């Protein structure tokens, strides 16, 4: 089953304005995640403008139909974070429920979980 990595491309970490400001931190992380996820089976990426987790920028949602969904954040926009996010999302895609055993989490994702959402019910 497909897992979506939804990346906030408007995130700006503290101190962003002292850099070159050519891209937001979210745009930098999005490009790195997209590159790391290219060709990975059962993973799709998309960018959105604002996940409303500004205190935790850079923010990413890991989502799958009928599965637990997660928001992770407070990442540096670097390759290590991108690879950890893609690694976790790959495990999420392989899980029937979306729950991934802690012992299998990539180190780069540990300590970055912000929220967990239950699957949306099929019908009321």
Short mmCIF file of N, CA, C and O in Angstrom, two decimals:
data_model
loop_
_atom_site.label_atom_id
_atom_site.label_comp_id
_atom_site.label_asym_id
_atom_site.label_seq_id
_atom_site.Cartn_x
_atom_site.Cartn_y
_atom_site.Cartn_z
N UNK A 1 0.84 -1.18 0.00
CA UNK A 1 0.00 0.00 0.00
C UNK A 1 0.89 1.25 0.00
O UNK A 1 1.93 1.28 0.64
N UNK A 2 0.46 2.27 -0.68
CA UNK A 2 1.25 3.49 -0.84
C UNK A 2 1.26 4.34 0.43
O UNK A 2 0.24 4.52 1.08
N UNK A 3 2.42 4.82 0.76
CA UNK A 3 2.59 5.83 1.82
C UNK A 3 2.97 7.14 1.15
O UNK A 3 3.79 7.18 0.24
N UNK A 4 2.34 8.19 1.63
CA UNK A 4 2.62 9.55 1.14
C UNK A 4 3.52 10.27 2.14
O UNK A 4 3.25 10.24 3.34
N UNK A 5 4.53 10.93 1.63
CA UNK A 5 5.35 11.84 2.42
C UNK A 5 4.94 13.25 1.99
O UNK A 5 5.20 13.65 0.85
N UNK A 6 4.27 13.95 2.89
CA UNK A 6 3.77 15.30 2.59
C UNK A 6 4.69 16.28 3.29
O UNK A 6 4.82 16.26 4.52
N UNK A 7 5.35 17.12 2.53
CA UNK A 7 6.41 17.99 3.04
C UNK A 7 5.96 19.45 3.01
O UNK A 7 5.53 19.95 1.97
N UNK A 8 6.07 20.12 4.15
CA UNK A 8 5.78 21.55 4.20
C UNK A 8 6.93 22.30 3.53
O UNK A 8 8.07 22.24 4.00
N UNK A 9 6.64 22.99 2.45
CA UNK A 9 7.71 23.70 1.75
C UNK A 9 7.83 25.17 2.15
O UNK A 9 8.63 25.92 1.60
N UNK A 10 7.04 25.60 3.15
CA UNK A 10 7.14 26.98 3.62
C UNK A 10 7.85 27.09 4.97
O UNK A 10 8.02 28.20 5.47
N UNK A 11 8.24 25.95 5.55
CA UNK A 11 8.90 25.98 6.87
C UNK A 11 10.20 26.79 6.83
O UNK A 11 10.99 26.68 5.89
N UNK A 12 10.37 27.56 7.88
CA UNK A 12 11.60 28.34 8.07
C UNK A 12 12.05 28.13 9.50
O UNK A 12 11.31 28.46 10.44
N UNK A 13 13.22 27.59 9.66
CA UNK A 13 13.76 27.37 11.00
C UNK A 13 14.31 28.69 11.55
O UNK A 13 14.58 29.63 10.81
N UNK A 14 14.46 28.72 12.85
CA UNK A 14 15.03 29.91 13.48
C UNK A 14 16.38 30.22 12.86
O UNK A 14 17.20 29.34 12.65
N UNK A 15 16.60 31.47 12.52
CA UNK A 15 17.85 31.91 11.91
C UNK A 15 17.85 31.84 10.39
O UNK A 15 18.84 32.20 9.75
N UNK A 16 16.74 31.42 9.80
CA UNK A 16 16.66 31.30 8.34
C UNK A 16 17.03 32.61 7.65
O UNK A 16 17.76 32.62 6.66
N UNK A 17 16.58 33.71 8.21
CA UNK A 17 16.79 35.01 7.56
C UNK A 17 18.26 35.43 7.54
O UNK A 17 18.64 36.32 6.80
N UNK A 18 19.11 34.77 8.31
CA UNK A 18 20.53 35.11 8.29
C UNK A 18 21.29 34.33 7.22
O UNK A 18 22.47 34.57 7.00
N UNK A 19 20.60 33.40 6.53
CA UNK A 19 21.22 32.64 5.44
C UNK A 19 21.01 33.34 4.11
O UNK A 19 20.71 34.54 4.06
N UNK A 20 21.13 32.58 3.01
CA UNK A 20 21.00 33.20 1.69
C UNK A 20 19.54 33.43 1.28
O UNK A 20 19.27 34.16 0.34
N UNK A 21 18.59 32.80 1.96
CA UNK A 21 17.16 32.97 1.75
C UNK A 21 16.70 32.67 0.32
O UNK A 21 15.61 33.05 -0.08
N UNK A 22 17.52 31.98 -0.48
CA UNK A 22 17.11 31.60 -1.83
C UNK A 22 15.99 30.58 -1.80
O UNK A 22 15.15 30.54 -2.70
N UNK A 23 15.99 29.75 -0.77
CA UNK A 23 14.94 28.75 -0.56
C UNK A 23 14.58 28.74 0.91
O UNK A 23 15.42 29.00 1.77
N UNK A 24 13.34 28.36 1.20
CA UNK A 24 12.99 28.13 2.60
C UNK A 24 13.65 26.83 3.04
O UNK A 24 14.06 26.01 2.21
N UNK A 25 13.73 26.63 4.35
CA UNK A 25 14.26 25.36 4.86
C UNK A 25 13.38 24.21 4.40
O UNK A 25 13.87 23.13 4.09
N UNK A 26 12.07 24.44 4.34
CA UNK A 26 11.15 23.41 3.87
C UNK A 26 11.40 23.03 2.41
O UNK A 26 11.34 21.86 2.05
N UNK A 27 11.69 24.01 1.58
CA UNK A 27 12.01 23.72 0.17
C UNK A 27 13.29 22.89 0.06
O UNK A 27 13.36 21.95 -0.74
N UNK A 28 14.29 23.24 0.88
CA UNK A 28 15.54 22.47 0.87
C UNK A 28 15.28 21.03 1.28
O UNK A 28 15.74 20.08 0.62
N UNK A 29 14.54 20.83 2.39
CA UNK A 29 14.26 19.48 2.85
C UNK A 29 13.41 18.73 1.83
O UNK A 29 13.64 17.55 1.57
N UNK A 30 12.44 19.40 1.23
CA UNK A 30 11.58 18.75 0.23
C UNK A 30 12.42 18.21 -0.93
O UNK A 30 12.22 17.06 -1.36
N UNK A 31 13.34 18.99 -1.43
CA UNK A 31 14.19 18.52 -2.53
C UNK A 31 15.02 17.31 -2.15
O UNK A 31 15.17 16.36 -2.93
N UNK A 32 15.53 17.31 -0.93
CA UNK A 32 16.33 16.19 -0.45
C UNK A 32 15.48 14.93 -0.27
O UNK A 32 15.90 13.83 -0.61
N UNK A 33 14.27 15.10 0.28
CA UNK A 33 13.36 13.96 0.45
C UNK A 33 12.94 13.41 -0.91
O UNK A 33 12.94 12.19 -1.13
N UNK A 34 12.59 14.29 -1.83
CA UNK A 34 12.19 13.85 -3.17
C UNK A 34 13.29 13.04 -3.84
O UNK A 34 13.03 12.00 -4.44
N UNK A 35 14.53 13.50 -3.70
CA UNK A 35 15.66 12.77 -4.29
C UNK A 35 15.85 11.42 -3.61
O UNK A 35 16.07 10.40 -4.28
N UNK A 36 15.76 11.39 -2.29
CA UNK A 36 15.95 10.14 -1.55
C UNK A 36 14.82 9.14 -1.82
O UNK A 36 15.05 7.93 -1.77
N UNK A 37 13.62 9.63 -2.11
CA UNK A 37 12.46 8.75 -2.33
C UNK A 37 12.30 8.32 -3.78
O UNK A 37 11.50 7.42 -4.07
N UNK A 38 13.05 8.93 -4.68
CA UNK A 38 12.90 8.61 -6.10
C UNK A 38 13.13 7.12 -6.34
O UNK A 38 14.15 6.56 -5.94
N UNK A 39 12.15 6.49 -6.95
CA UNK A 39 12.27 5.08 -7.30
C UNK A 39 11.99 4.10 -6.17
O UNK A 39 12.05 2.90 -6.38
N UNK A 40 11.70 4.60 -4.95
CA UNK A 40 11.39 3.70 -3.84
C UNK A 40 9.95 3.20 -4.02
O UNK A 40 9.03 4.02 -4.12
N UNK A 41 9.76 1.89 -4.05
CA UNK A 41 8.40 1.37 -4.24
C UNK A 41 7.45 1.78 -3.13
O UNK A 41 7.83 1.87 -1.96
N UNK A 42 6.22 2.03 -3.51
CA UNK A 42 5.12 2.33 -2.59
C UNK A 42 5.29 3.64 -1.82
O UNK A 42 4.68 3.82 -0.77
N UNK A 43 6.11 4.55 -2.32
CA UNK A 43 6.27 5.87 -1.70
C UNK A 43 5.97 6.94 -2.73
O UNK A 43 6.44 6.87 -3.87
N UNK A 44 5.20 7.93 -2.31
CA UNK A 44 4.96 9.12 -3.12
C UNK A 44 5.29 10.33 -2.26
O UNK A 44 5.14 10.28 -1.03
N UNK A 45 5.71 11.40 -2.89
CA UNK A 45 5.96 12.65 -2.17
C UNK A 45 5.09 13.75 -2.76
O UNK A 45 4.68 13.69 -3.92
N UNK A 46 4.81 14.71 -1.93
CA UNK A 46 4.11 15.91 -2.39
C UNK A 46 4.50 17.05 -1.47
O UNK A 46 4.88 16.84 -0.32
N UNK A 47 4.42 18.25 -1.99
CA UNK A 47 4.68 19.45 -1.21
C UNK A 47 3.37 20.17 -0.92
O UNK A 47 2.47 20.18 -1.77
N UNK A 48 3.28 20.76 0.26
CA UNK A 48 2.15 21.62 0.60
C UNK A 48 2.70 22.89 1.21
O UNK A 48 3.80 22.91 1.76
N UNK A 49 1.94 23.94 1.09
CA UNK A 49 2.34 25.21 1.69
C UNK A 49 1.69 25.31 3.07
O UNK A 49 0.53 25.71 3.18
N UNK A 50 2.40 24.87 4.07
CA UNK A 50 2.10 25.00 5.49
C UNK A 50 1.33 23.82 6.07
O UNK A 50 0.19 23.56 5.68
N UNK A 51 1.97 23.15 6.99
CA UNK A 51 1.33 22.12 7.81
C UNK A 51 0.97 22.67 9.19
O UNK A 51 0.54 21.92 10.05
N UNK A 52 1.18 23.94 9.39
CA UNK A 52 0.82 24.65 10.63
C UNK A 52 1.55 24.11 11.86
O UNK A 52 0.99 24.09 12.95
N UNK A 53 2.77 23.69 11.69
CA UNK A 53 3.58 23.23 12.81
C UNK A 53 4.81 24.09 12.96
O UNK A 53 5.91 23.58 13.19
N UNK A 54 4.64 25.38 12.84
CA UNK A 54 5.77 26.31 12.75
C UNK A 54 6.77 26.18 13.89
O UNK A 54 7.96 26.38 13.68
N UNK A 55 6.32 25.83 15.08
CA UNK A 55 7.25 25.66 16.20
C UNK A 55 8.13 24.44 16.03
O UNK A 55 9.11 24.28 16.74
N UNK A 56 7.77 23.56 15.09
CA UNK A 56 8.51 22.31 14.87
C UNK A 56 9.12 22.25 13.47
O UNK A 56 9.44 21.15 13.02
N UNK A 57 9.28 23.36 12.77
CA UNK A 57 9.78 23.30 11.39
C UNK A 57 11.14 22.64 11.33
O UNK A 57 11.91 22.78 12.24
N UNK A 58 11.41 21.86 10.41
CA UNK A 58 10.73 21.46 9.17
C UNK A 58 9.77 20.29 9.43
O UNK A 58 10.14 19.31 10.07
N UNK A 59 8.55 20.39 8.91
CA UNK A 59 7.48 19.44 9.18
C UNK A 59 7.18 18.56 7.98
O UNK A 59 7.19 19.01 6.84
N UNK A 60 6.83 17.30 8.30
CA UNK A 60 6.51 16.31 7.29
C UNK A 60 5.39 15.44 7.85
O UNK A 60 5.42 15.07 9.03
N UNK A 61 4.41 15.10 7.01
CA UNK A 61 3.38 14.13 7.39
C UNK A 61 3.65 12.83 6.65
O UNK A 61 3.99 12.84 5.46
N UNK A 62 3.51 11.73 7.36
CA UNK A 62 3.67 10.40 6.78
C UNK A 62 2.30 9.74 6.88
O UNK A 62 1.79 9.52 7.97
N UNK A 63 1.70 9.46 5.71
CA UNK A 63 0.29 9.09 5.65
C UNK A 63 0.05 7.90 4.73
O UNK A 63 0.72 7.77 3.70
N UNK A 64 -0.91 7.08 5.12
CA UNK A 64 -1.34 5.97 4.29
C UNK A 64 -2.80 5.68 4.54
O UNK A 64 -3.26 5.74 5.69
N UNK A 65 -3.53 5.38 3.49
CA UNK A 65 -4.96 5.07 3.60
C UNK A 65 -5.18 3.90 4.55
O UNK A 65 -4.54 2.86 4.42
N UNK A 66 -6.06 4.11 5.54
CA UNK A 66 -6.40 3.05 6.48
C UNK A 66 -5.33 2.75 7.52
O UNK A 66 -5.38 1.73 8.19
N UNK A 67 -4.35 3.64 7.66
CA UNK A 67 -3.23 3.42 8.57
C UNK A 67 -3.10 4.56 9.58
O UNK A 67 -3.64 5.65 9.36
N UNK A 68 -2.35 4.31 10.64
CA UNK A 68 -1.93 5.40 11.51
C UNK A 68 -1.11 6.37 10.69
O UNK A 68 -0.32 5.96 9.82
N UNK A 69 -1.29 7.65 10.94
CA UNK A 69 -0.56 8.69 10.22
C UNK A 69 0.20 9.54 11.22
O UNK A 69 -0.24 9.71 12.36
N UNK A 70 1.33 10.06 10.82
CA UNK A 70 2.23 10.75 11.73
C UNK A 70 2.66 12.09 11.17
O UNK A 70 2.82 12.25 9.96
N UNK A 71 2.89 13.03 12.08
CA UNK A 71 3.56 14.27 11.74
C UNK A 71 4.89 14.25 12.47
O UNK A 71 4.95 13.95 13.67
N UNK A 72 5.95 14.52 11.74
CA UNK A 72 7.28 14.61 12.32
C UNK A 72 7.83 15.99 11.99
O UNK A 72 7.45 16.61 11.00
N UNK A 73 8.70 16.49 12.85
CA UNK A 73 9.22 17.83 12.62
C UNK A 73 10.49 18.11 13.38
O UNK A 73 11.08 17.22 13.99
N UNK A 74 10.88 19.37 13.34
CA UNK A 74 12.10 19.86 13.97
C UNK A 74 13.34 19.21 13.37
O UNK A 74 14.23 18.76 14.07
N UNK A 75 13.37 19.18 12.04
CA UNK A 75 14.51 18.63 11.31
C UNK A 75 15.40 19.73 10.76
O UNK A 75 14.91 20.80 10.37
N UNK A 76 16.67 19.48 10.71
CA UNK A 76 17.58 20.29 9.90
C UNK A 76 17.33 19.89 8.45
O UNK A 76 17.10 18.70 8.17
N UNK A 77 17.37 20.80 7.52
CA UNK A 77 17.15 20.43 6.12
C UNK A 77 18.43 19.84 5.51
O UNK A 77 19.17 20.50 4.77
N UNK A 78 18.72 18.59 5.89
CA UNK A 78 19.95 17.95 5.41
C UNK A 78 19.68 16.52 4.94
O UNK A 78 18.59 15.98 5.15
N UNK A 79 20.68 15.92 4.31
CA UNK A 79 20.52 14.58 3.74
C UNK A 79 20.23 13.53 4.80
O UNK A 79 19.45 12.60 4.56
N UNK A 80 20.82 13.65 5.97
CA UNK A 80 20.57 12.67 7.03
C UNK A 80 19.09 12.65 7.42
O UNK A 80 18.49 11.58 7.57
N UNK A 81 18.49 13.82 7.60
CA UNK A 81 17.07 13.90 7.93
C UNK A 81 16.24 13.31 6.80
O UNK A 81 15.31 12.52 7.05
N UNK A 82 16.53 13.68 5.56
CA UNK A 82 15.76 13.19 4.41
C UNK A 82 15.83 11.67 4.32
O UNK A 82 14.81 11.01 4.12
N UNK A 83 16.99 11.10 4.50
CA UNK A 83 17.15 9.65 4.43
C UNK A 83 16.41 8.96 5.57
O UNK A 83 15.81 7.90 5.38
N UNK A 84 16.43 9.55 6.76
CA UNK A 84 15.70 8.99 7.89
C UNK A 84 14.19 9.02 7.67
O UNK A 84 13.49 8.05 7.97
N UNK A 85 13.70 10.12 7.12
CA UNK A 85 12.27 10.25 6.83
C UNK A 85 11.85 9.23 5.79
O UNK A 85 10.84 8.53 5.94
N UNK A 86 12.61 9.10 4.73
CA UNK A 86 12.29 8.13 3.67
C UNK A 86 12.40 6.70 4.21
O UNK A 86 11.56 5.85 3.91
N UNK A 87 13.40 6.44 5.05
CA UNK A 87 13.53 5.11 5.65
C UNK A 87 12.33 4.76 6.50
O UNK A 87 11.80 3.64 6.41
N UNK A 88 11.88 5.70 7.32
CA UNK A 88 10.71 5.46 8.16
C UNK A 88 9.46 5.29 7.29
O UNK A 88 8.64 4.41 7.54
N UNK A 89 9.30 6.13 6.30
CA UNK A 89 8.12 6.04 5.42
C UNK A 89 8.09 4.71 4.68
O UNK A 89 7.02 4.14 4.45
N UNK A 90 9.23 4.18 4.33
CA UNK A 90 9.31 2.86 3.69
C UNK A 90 8.79 1.78 4.64
O UNK A 90 8.02 0.90 4.24
N UNK A 91 9.19 1.86 5.91
CA UNK A 91 8.70 0.91 6.91
C UNK A 91 7.20 1.08 7.13
O UNK A 91 6.46 0.11 7.30
N UNK A 92 6.73 2.32 7.12
CA UNK A 92 5.30 2.62 7.24
C UNK A 92 4.54 1.98 6.09
O UNK A 92 3.48 1.37 6.30
N UNK A 93 5.05 2.08 4.89
CA UNK A 93 4.40 1.49 3.72
C UNK A 93 4.31 -0.03 3.84
O UNK A 93 3.34 -0.64 3.39
N UNK A 94 5.30 -0.65 4.45
CA UNK A 94 5.33 -2.10 4.60
C UNK A 94 4.43 -2.60 5.73
O UNK A 94 4.10 -3.77 5.78
N UNK A 95 4.03 -1.71 6.62
CA UNK A 95 3.21 -2.07 7.78
C UNK A 95 1.73 -2.07 7.41
O UNK A 95 1.25 -1.13 6.77
N UNK A 96 1.01 -3.08 7.86
CA UNK A 96 -0.44 -3.12 7.59
C UNK A 96 -1.19 -2.02 8.32
O UNK A 96 -2.19 -1.52 7.83
N UNK A 97 -0.72 -1.65 9.50
CA UNK A 97 -1.42 -0.67 10.33
C UNK A 97 -0.79 0.72 10.31
O UNK A 97 -1.38 1.67 10.81
N UNK A 98 0.40 0.82 9.80
CA UNK A 98 1.14 2.08 9.85
C UNK A 98 2.03 2.18 11.08
O UNK A 98 2.87 3.08 11.17
N UNK A 99 1.88 1.27 12.02
CA UNK A 99 2.74 1.27 13.21
C UNK A 99 4.05 0.57 12.87
O UNK A 99 4.06 -0.50 12.26
N UNK A 100 5.14 1.20 13.26
CA UNK A 100 6.48 0.68 12.98
C UNK A 100 7.18 0.46 14.31
O UNK A 100 7.23 1.39 15.13
N UNK A 101 7.69 -0.74 14.57
CA UNK A 101 8.38 -0.99 15.84
C UNK A 101 9.56 -0.02 16.05
O UNK A 101 10.37 0.19 15.14
N UNK A 102 9.64 0.53 17.24
CA UNK A 102 10.66 1.52 17.57
C UNK A 102 12.07 1.02 17.23
O UNK A 102 12.88 1.78 16.72
N UNK A 103 12.34 -0.23 17.51
CA UNK A 103 13.69 -0.76 17.30
C UNK A 103 14.13 -0.70 15.83
O UNK A 103 15.31 -0.80 15.53
N UNK A 104 13.16 -0.54 14.91
CA UNK A 104 13.50 -0.49 13.48
C UNK A 104 13.56 0.95 12.93
O UNK A 104 13.91 1.13 11.77
N UNK A 105 13.23 1.92 13.78
CA UNK A 105 13.24 3.30 13.30
C UNK A 105 14.66 3.73 12.93
O UNK A 105 15.61 3.47 13.68
N UNK A 106 14.82 4.46 11.83
CA UNK A 106 16.11 5.08 11.55
C UNK A 106 16.46 6.07 12.67
O UNK A 106 15.58 6.77 13.19
N UNK A 107 17.71 6.14 13.04
CA UNK A 107 18.15 7.02 14.13
C UNK A 107 17.75 8.47 13.87
O UNK A 107 17.36 9.19 14.78
N UNK A 108 17.81 8.88 12.61
CA UNK A 108 17.55 10.28 12.26
C UNK A 108 16.12 10.72 12.53
O UNK A 108 15.84 11.92 12.56
N UNK A 109 15.20 9.78 12.76
CA UNK A 109 13.79 10.15 12.98
C UNK A 109 13.43 10.14 14.47
O UNK A 109 12.44 10.73 14.87
N UNK A 110 14.24 9.50 15.25
CA UNK A 110 13.95 9.39 16.69
C UNK A 110 13.96 10.77 17.33
O UNK A 110 14.85 11.58 17.09
N UNK A 111 12.94 11.04 18.14
CA UNK A 111 12.82 12.33 18.81
C UNK A 111 12.15 13.41 17.98
O UNK A 111 12.07 14.56 18.40
N UNK A 112 11.66 13.05 16.80
CA UNK A 112 11.07 14.04 15.90
C UNK A 112 9.57 13.89 15.70
O UNK A 112 8.98 14.61 14.89
N UNK A 113 8.93 12.98 16.44
CA UNK A 113 7.50 12.78 16.28
C UNK A 113 6.73 13.89 17.00
O UNK A 113 7.01 14.21 18.14
N UNK A 114 5.76 14.47 16.31
CA UNK A 114 4.95 15.56 16.84
C UNK A 114 3.54 15.07 17.15
O UNK A 114 3.01 15.33 18.22
N UNK A 115 2.91 14.36 16.20
CA UNK A 115 1.56 13.86 16.40
C UNK A 115 1.39 12.50 15.73
O UNK A 115 2.12 12.15 14.79
N UNK A 116 0.38 11.76 16.23
CA UNK A 116 -0.06 10.52 15.58
C UNK A 116 -1.57 10.62 15.44
O UNK A 116 -2.27 10.99 16.38
N UNK A 117 -2.06 10.27 14.25
CA UNK A 117 -3.50 10.33 13.96
C UNK A 117 -4.00 8.95 13.61
O UNK A 117 -3.39 8.27 12.79
N UNK A 118 -5.13 8.56 14.20
CA UNK A 118 -5.72 7.29 13.81
C UNK A 118 -6.25 7.37 12.38
O UNK A 118 -6.52 8.47 11.88
N UNK A 119 -6.44 6.22 11.74
CA UNK A 119 -7.02 6.25 10.40
C UNK A 119 -8.43 6.85 10.43
O UNK A 119 -9.15 6.71 11.42
N UNK A 120 -8.83 7.47 9.35
CA UNK A 120 -10.18 7.98 9.23
C UNK A 120 -11.10 6.78 9.02
O UNK A 120 -10.82 5.90 8.19
N UNK A 121 -12.22 6.73 9.76
CA UNK A 121 -13.15 5.61 9.57
C UNK A 121 -13.69 5.58 8.14
O UNK A 121 -13.85 6.63 7.51
N UNK A 122 -13.98 4.39 7.64
CA UNK A 122 -14.55 4.26 6.30
C UNK A 122 -15.90 4.94 6.20
O UNK A 122 -16.20 5.65 5.25
N UNK A 123 -16.74 4.73 7.20
CA UNK A 123 -18.07 5.32 7.24
C UNK A 123 -18.47 5.57 8.68
O UNK A 123 -18.01 4.90 9.58
N UNK A 124 -19.36 6.51 8.88
CA UNK A 124 -19.85 6.82 10.23
C UNK A 124 -20.87 5.81 10.69
O UNK A 124 -21.49 5.15 9.96
#
